[in-house]
PDB file of C-alpha atoms in Angstrom:
ATOM      1  CA  MET A   1      21.281 -59.616 -45.792  1.00 41.00           C
ATOM      2  CA  ARG A   2      24.529 -58.335 -44.280  1.00 41.00           C
ATOM      3  CA  THR A   3      25.759 -54.766 -44.435  1.00 41.00           C
ATOM      4  CA  SER A   4      28.240 -52.468 -42.765  1.00 41.00           C
ATOM      5  CA  LEU A   5      27.170 -49.433 -40.735  1.00 38.00           C
ATOM      6  CA  SER A   6      27.554 -47.264 -43.828  1.00 40.00           C
ATOM      7  CA  GLY A   7      25.797 -49.719 -46.113  1.00 41.00           C
ATOM      8  CA  VAL A   8      22.338 -49.500 -47.547  1.00 38.00           C
ATOM      9  CA  LEU A   9      19.640 -52.115 -47.054  1.00 36.00           C
ATOM     10  CA  SER A  10      17.720 -51.351 -50.211  1.00 38.00           C
ATOM     11  CA  ALA A  11      15.088 -54.017 -49.631  1.00 38.00           C
ATOM     12  CA  ASN A  12      13.461 -52.089 -46.796  1.00 37.00           C
ATOM     13  CA  HIS A  13      14.947 -48.612 -47.395  1.00 38.00           C
ATOM     14  CA  ILE A  14      16.821 -48.374 -44.133  1.00 38.00           C
ATOM     15  CA  ARG A  15      20.123 -46.573 -44.223  1.00 41.00           C
ATOM     16  CA  LEU A  16      22.505 -47.112 -41.348  1.00 38.00           C
ATOM     17  CA  GLU A  17      24.774 -44.201 -40.550  1.00 39.00           C
ATOM     18  CA  HIS A  18      26.913 -43.799 -37.466  1.00 40.00           C
ATOM     19  CA  SER A  19      24.843 -46.362 -35.540  1.00 34.00           C
ATOM     20  CA  VAL A  20      21.593 -44.465 -36.245  1.00 34.00           C
ATOM     21  CA  ALA A  21      18.955 -45.962 -38.541  1.00 33.00           C
ATOM     22  CA  ARG A  22      16.824 -43.637 -40.642  1.00 37.00           C
ATOM     23  CA  ILE A  23      13.991 -44.790 -42.821  1.00 35.00           C
ATOM     24  CA  TYR A  24      13.753 -43.313 -46.314  1.00 37.00           C
ATOM     25  CA  TYR A  25      10.580 -43.739 -48.306  1.00 34.00           C
ATOM     26  CA  PRO A  26      11.120 -43.568 -52.071  1.00 38.00           C
ATOM     27  CA  GLY A  27       9.245 -40.683 -53.631  1.00 40.00           C
ATOM     28  CA  SER A  28       8.576 -38.898 -50.347  1.00 37.00           C
ATOM     29  CA  PRO A  29       9.201 -35.150 -50.356  1.00 41.00           C
ATOM     30  CA  ARG A  30      12.285 -34.203 -48.370  1.00 42.00           C
ATOM     31  CA  SER A  31      13.531 -30.702 -47.710  1.00 37.00           C
ATOM     32  CA  ARG A  32      16.881 -29.779 -49.268  1.00 38.00           C
ATOM     33  CA  CYS A  33      18.314 -28.066 -46.217  1.00 40.00           C
ATOM     34  CA  THR A  34      16.781 -29.578 -43.102  1.00 40.00           C
ATOM     35  CA  ASP A  35      18.727 -31.116 -40.272  1.00 40.00           C
ATOM     36  CA  PRO A  36      17.048 -34.216 -38.841  1.00 40.00           C
ATOM     37  CA  PRO A  37      18.053 -34.862 -35.221  1.00 38.00           C
ATOM     38  CA  ALA A  38      19.947 -38.010 -36.269  1.00 46.00           C
ATOM     39  CA  ARG A  39      22.402 -35.873 -38.217  1.00 54.00           C
ATOM     40  CA  LEU A  40      23.198 -33.154 -35.707  1.00 48.00           C
ATOM     41  CA  PRO A  41      26.875 -32.967 -34.783  1.00 51.00           C
ATOM     42  CA  SER A  42      28.096 -34.579 -31.627  1.00 51.00           C
ATOM     43  CA  PRO A  43      29.232 -32.023 -29.044  1.00 49.00           C
ATOM     44  CA  HIS A  44      32.632 -33.717 -29.009  1.00 54.00           C
ATOM     45  CA  SER A  45      33.365 -32.953 -32.660  1.00 81.00           C
ATOM     46  CA  MET A  46      32.758 -29.183 -32.575  1.00 87.00           C
ATOM     47  CA  ARG A  47      35.617 -26.880 -31.646  1.00 91.00           C
ATOM     48  CA  PRO A  48      35.452 -23.290 -30.382  1.00 89.00           C
ATOM     49  CA  GLU A  49      36.876 -21.849 -33.625  1.00 95.00           C
ATOM     50  CA  ASP A  50      34.323 -23.668 -35.800  1.00 97.00           C
ATOM     51  CA  VAL A  51      31.588 -21.066 -35.327  1.00 97.00           C
ATOM     52  CA  GLU A  52      33.912 -18.134 -36.086  1.00 97.00           C
ATOM     53  CA  HIS A  53      35.176 -19.643 -39.338  1.00 98.00           C
ATOM     54  CA  MET A  54      31.705 -20.812 -40.375  1.00 98.00           C
ATOM     55  CA  ARG A  55      30.387 -17.270 -39.890  1.00 98.00           C
ATOM     56  CA  GLU A  56      33.051 -16.083 -42.331  1.00 98.00           C
ATOM     57  CA  ALA A  57      31.985 -18.774 -44.809  1.00 98.00           C
ATOM     58  CA  ILE A  58      28.352 -17.669 -44.443  1.00 98.00           C
ATOM     59  CA  GLY A  59      29.440 -14.103 -45.240  1.00 98.00           C
ATOM     60  CA  LEU A  60      31.019 -15.406 -48.453  1.00 98.00           C
ATOM     61  CA  ALA A  61      27.817 -17.319 -49.240  1.00 98.00           C
ATOM     62  CA  GLU A  62      25.818 -14.111 -48.846  1.00 98.00           C
ATOM     63  CA  ALA A  63      28.184 -12.421 -51.325  1.00 97.00           C
ATOM     64  CA  ALA A  64      27.641 -15.284 -53.798  1.00 97.00           C
ATOM     65  CA  ALA A  65      23.863 -14.872 -53.493  1.00 96.00           C
ATOM     66  CA  ALA A  66      24.216 -11.129 -54.168  1.00 95.00           C
ATOM     67  CA  GLU A  67      25.997 -12.050 -57.426  1.00 95.00           C
ATOM     68  CA  GLY A  68      23.210 -14.454 -58.374  1.00 94.00           C
ATOM     69  CA  ASP A  69      25.110 -17.632 -57.491  1.00 96.00           C
ATOM     70  CA  VAL A  70      23.981 -20.410 -55.172  1.00 96.00           C
ATOM     71  CA  PRO A  71      24.946 -19.156 -51.685  1.00 97.00           C
ATOM     72  CA  VAL A  72      27.840 -21.384 -50.719  1.00 98.00           C
ATOM     73  CA  GLY A  73      31.015 -20.083 -49.119  1.00 98.00           C
ATOM     74  CA  ALA A  74      34.216 -21.833 -48.080  1.00 98.00           C
ATOM     75  CA  VAL A  75      37.166 -20.960 -45.847  1.00 98.00           C
ATOM     76  CA  ILE A  76      40.344 -23.016 -45.419  1.00 98.00           C
ATOM     77  CA  VAL A  77      42.366 -22.696 -42.222  1.00 98.00           C
ATOM     78  CA  CYS A  78      45.858 -24.110 -41.698  1.00 97.00           C
ATOM     79  CA  ASP A  79      47.625 -23.947 -38.341  1.00 95.00           C
ATOM     80  CA  GLY A  80      45.114 -21.386 -37.080  1.00 95.00           C
ATOM     81  CA  THR A  81      45.506 -19.019 -40.064  1.00 97.00           C
ATOM     82  CA  VAL A  82      42.968 -18.500 -42.852  1.00 98.00           C
ATOM     83  CA  ILE A  83      44.809 -19.363 -46.077  1.00 98.00           C
ATOM     84  CA  ALA A  84      41.903 -19.325 -48.551  1.00 98.00           C
ATOM     85  CA  ARG A  85      38.410 -17.921 -48.960  1.00 98.00           C
ATOM     86  CA  ALA A  86      35.989 -18.513 -51.814  1.00 98.00           C
ATOM     87  CA  ALA A  87      32.348 -18.376 -52.803  1.00 98.00           C
ATOM     88  CA  ASN A  88      30.429 -20.165 -55.528  1.00 97.00           C
ATOM     89  CA  ALA A  89      31.073 -18.550 -58.918  1.00 96.00           C
ATOM     90  CA  MET A  90      29.340 -20.962 -61.257  1.00 94.00           C
ATOM     91  CA  ARG A  91      27.592 -18.212 -63.222  1.00 93.00           C
ATOM     92  CA  SER A  92      30.939 -16.873 -64.396  1.00 93.00           C
ATOM     93  CA  GLY A  93      33.234 -19.853 -63.858  1.00 93.00           C
ATOM     94  CA  GLY A  94      31.150 -22.813 -64.989  1.00 93.00           C
ATOM     95  CA  ALA A  95      30.267 -26.119 -63.381  1.00 94.00           C
ATOM     96  CA  ILE A  96      33.532 -26.583 -61.494  1.00 96.00           C
ATOM     97  CA  ALA A  97      33.538 -23.148 -59.826  1.00 97.00           C
ATOM     98  CA  HIS A  98      32.148 -24.473 -56.551  1.00 98.00           C
ATOM     99  CA  ALA A  99      33.285 -22.648 -53.420  1.00 98.00           C
ATOM    100  CA  GLU A 100      35.225 -25.690 -52.193  1.00 98.00           C
ATOM    101  CA  MET A 101      37.089 -26.158 -55.487  1.00 98.00           C
ATOM    102  CA  ARG A 102      38.031 -22.488 -55.652  1.00 98.00           C
ATOM    103  CA  ALA A 103      39.164 -22.489 -52.012  1.00 98.00           C
ATOM    104  CA  LEU A 104      41.229 -25.656 -52.530  1.00 98.00           C
ATOM    105  CA  ALA A 105      42.964 -24.074 -55.533  1.00 98.00           C
ATOM    106  CA  ALA A 106      43.700 -20.895 -53.580  1.00 98.00           C
ATOM    107  CA  ALA A 107      44.997 -22.836 -50.568  1.00 98.00           C
ATOM    108  CA  SER A 108      47.247 -24.956 -52.791  1.00 98.00           C
ATOM    109  CA  ALA A 109      48.646 -21.803 -54.385  1.00 98.00           C
ATOM    110  CA  THR A 110      49.211 -20.192 -50.971  1.00 97.00           C
ATOM    111  CA  LEU A 111      51.059 -23.203 -49.560  1.00 97.00           C
ATOM    112  CA  GLY A 112      52.777 -24.162 -52.811  1.00 97.00           C
ATOM    113  CA  THR A 113      51.504 -27.739 -52.620  1.00 97.00           C
ATOM    114  CA  GLY A 114      48.366 -29.709 -53.380  1.00 96.00           C
ATOM    115  CA  ARG A 115      48.709 -31.587 -50.088  1.00 97.00           C
ATOM    116  CA  LEU A 116      46.676 -29.792 -47.428  1.00 98.00           C
ATOM    117  CA  GLU A 117      47.169 -32.327 -44.639  1.00 97.00           C
ATOM    118  CA  ARG A 118      47.127 -29.777 -41.800  1.00 97.00           C
ATOM    119  CA  ALA A 119      44.165 -27.809 -43.146  1.00 98.00           C
ATOM    120  CA  THR A 120      40.496 -27.591 -42.219  1.00 98.00           C
ATOM    121  CA  LEU A 121      37.796 -26.664 -44.719  1.00 98.00           C
ATOM    122  CA  TYR A 122      34.722 -24.768 -43.514  1.00 98.00           C
ATOM    123  CA  VAL A 123      31.866 -24.810 -46.033  1.00 98.00           C
ATOM    124  CA  THR A 124      28.244 -23.762 -45.751  1.00 98.00           C
ATOM    125  CA  LEU A 125      26.789 -26.777 -47.608  1.00 97.00           C
ATOM    126  CA  GLU A 126      27.701 -30.456 -47.512  1.00 97.00           C
ATOM    127  CA  PRO A 127      30.234 -31.109 -50.327  1.00 98.00           C
ATOM    128  CA  CYS A 128      29.077 -32.740 -53.572  1.00 97.00           C
ATOM    129  CA  ALA A 129      30.856 -35.703 -55.216  1.00 97.00           C
ATOM    130  CA  MET A 130      33.263 -33.496 -57.187  1.00 98.00           C
ATOM    131  CA  CYS A 131      34.252 -31.432 -54.158  1.00 98.00           C
ATOM    132  CA  ALA A 132      34.461 -34.442 -51.844  1.00 98.00           C
ATOM    133  CA  GLY A 133      36.769 -36.168 -54.332  1.00 97.00           C
ATOM    134  CA  ALA A 134      39.017 -33.113 -54.462  1.00 98.00           C
ATOM    135  CA  ILE A 135      39.022 -32.911 -50.651  1.00 98.00           C
ATOM    136  CA  VAL A 136      40.151 -36.535 -50.408  1.00 98.00           C
ATOM    137  CA  LEU A 137      42.863 -36.007 -53.040  1.00 97.00           C
ATOM    138  CA  ALA A 138      44.101 -32.866 -51.254  1.00 98.00           C
ATOM    139  CA  ARG A 139      44.135 -34.893 -48.017  1.00 97.00           C
ATOM    140  CA  LEU A 140      42.462 -32.268 -45.870  1.00 98.00           C
ATOM    141  CA  ARG A 141      42.629 -33.171 -42.208  1.00 96.00           C
ATOM    142  CA  ARG A 142      39.136 -31.944 -41.370  1.00 97.00           C
ATOM    143  CA  VAL A 143      35.909 -30.783 -43.051  1.00 97.00           C
ATOM    144  CA  VAL A 144      33.303 -28.735 -41.200  1.00 97.00           C
ATOM    145  CA  PHE A 145      30.027 -28.006 -42.958  1.00 97.00           C
ATOM    146  CA  ALA A 146      26.772 -26.304 -42.074  1.00 96.00           C
ATOM    147  CA  ALA A 147      23.695 -27.533 -43.962  1.00 96.00           C
ATOM    148  CA  TRP A 148      23.087 -31.053 -45.212  1.00 95.00           C
ATOM    149  CA  ASP A 149      22.406 -31.535 -48.931  1.00 95.00           C
ATOM    150  CA  ASP A 150      19.975 -34.435 -49.365  1.00 93.00           C
ATOM    151  CA  LYS A 151      20.164 -34.240 -53.155  1.00 94.00           C
ATOM    152  CA  ALA A 152      23.932 -34.137 -53.760  1.00 95.00           C
ATOM    153  CA  GLY A 153      25.771 -34.389 -50.423  1.00 96.00           C
ATOM    154  CA  MET A 154      28.684 -36.812 -50.260  1.00 96.00           C
ATOM    155  CA  ALA A 155      29.559 -36.499 -46.578  1.00 94.00           C
ATOM    156  CA  GLY A 156      26.701 -38.672 -45.363  1.00 92.00           C
ATOM    157  CA  SER A 157      23.510 -37.691 -47.189  1.00 93.00           C
ATOM    158  CA  ILE A 158      23.801 -39.757 -50.361  1.00 93.00           C
ATOM    159  CA  GLU A 159      27.062 -41.516 -49.559  1.00 93.00           C
ATOM    160  CA  ASP A 160      30.118 -40.720 -47.460  1.00 94.00           C
ATOM    161  CA  LEU A 161      33.022 -40.244 -49.835  1.00 95.00           C
ATOM    162  CA  LEU A 162      34.994 -38.226 -47.285  1.00 95.00           C
ATOM    163  CA  ARG A 163      35.245 -41.220 -44.933  1.00 94.00           C
ATOM    164  CA  HIS A 164      34.916 -44.100 -47.371  1.00 93.00           C
ATOM    165  CA  PRO A 165      36.794 -47.117 -45.944  1.00 92.00           C
ATOM    166  CA  ARG A 166      38.313 -48.137 -49.297  1.00 94.00           C
ATOM    167  CA  LEU A 167      40.000 -44.783 -49.922  1.00 93.00           C
ATOM    168  CA  ASN A 168      43.535 -44.094 -48.723  1.00 92.00           C
ATOM    169  CA  HIS A 169      42.548 -40.857 -46.947  1.00 95.00           C
ATOM    170  CA  ARG A 170      39.612 -40.107 -44.684  1.00 94.00           C
ATOM    171  CA  ALA A 171      38.916 -36.630 -43.365  1.00 95.00           C
ATOM    172  CA  GLU A 172      37.460 -35.923 -39.961  1.00 94.00           C
ATOM    173  CA  VAL A 173      33.965 -34.494 -40.532  1.00 95.00           C
ATOM    174  CA  THR A 174      31.913 -32.160 -38.337  1.00 95.00           C
ATOM    175  CA  ALA A 175      28.418 -31.367 -39.579  1.00 94.00           C
ATOM    176  CA  GLY A 176      25.670 -28.953 -38.642  1.00 93.00           C
ATOM    177  CA  VAL A 177      27.724 -25.938 -37.499  1.00 95.00           C
ATOM    178  CA  LEU A 178      25.396 -22.925 -38.000  1.00 96.00           C
ATOM    179  CA  ALA A 179      23.245 -25.201 -40.152  1.00 95.00           C
ATOM    180  CA  GLU A 180      20.059 -23.197 -39.776  1.00 95.00           C
ATOM    181  CA  GLU A 181      21.720 -19.935 -40.831  1.00 96.00           C
ATOM    182  CA  SER A 182      23.054 -21.580 -43.968  1.00 96.00           C
ATOM    183  CA  ALA A 183      19.770 -23.359 -44.675  1.00 96.00           C
ATOM    184  CA  VAL A 184      17.836 -20.087 -44.421  1.00 96.00           C
ATOM    185  CA  LEU A 185      20.148 -18.528 -47.031  1.00 96.00           C
ATOM    186  CA  LEU A 186      19.747 -21.477 -49.382  1.00 96.00           C
ATOM    187  CA  ARG A 187      15.971 -21.673 -49.009  1.00 95.00           C
ATOM    188  CA  ALA A 188      15.595 -17.934 -49.646  1.00 95.00           C
ATOM    189  CA  PHE A 189      17.818 -18.124 -52.720  1.00 95.00           C
ATOM    190  CA  PHE A 190      15.842 -20.949 -54.324  1.00 92.00           C
ATOM    191  CA  ARG A 191      12.456 -19.550 -53.256  1.00 91.00           C
ATOM    192  CA  ASP A 192      13.297 -16.249 -54.995  1.00 89.00           C
ATOM    193  CA  ARG A 193      14.095 -18.115 -58.217  1.00 84.00           C
ATOM    194  CA  ARG A 194      10.844 -20.057 -58.438  1.00 78.00           C
TER     195      ARG A 194
END
């Protein structure tokens, strides 16, 4: 059976990502917010400003949690300037009020265009399919996220929509920036609701 590096060999449950094989066992319990060593960011992809902007996104996630929303925050930076900030607001805004979607809308309004080709999105949780699709359509240059989302993540956990070879735009992706801080927030939020 032939496959590309991003393909899935379903016969033996081996998923190849970025030249690293990981074995998934169907039905095995997997934590929502853990960061296996195979998915830690390479030191070459992180930039000095990444931590500063991710800390701001984590602050927004904390605000979302205080409002009873899933703690996800997003910041969009263009040419070194923050042009949009948002937190999850699904309790009041419905299913599409994810932090990324709200930040993309605010950034588009700020710049007067839906094309965000020079922008970087910082988000505390790996984007879902809806958000990843919007990121591709907005043509963001770069996406930096903190915690992996094994249940809905579309930047490498379930599939990699942000860098899919058949799409006409592929964002640069940096993962795992302040991942543990974001994961702690998410775990506490869901633990308190059980």
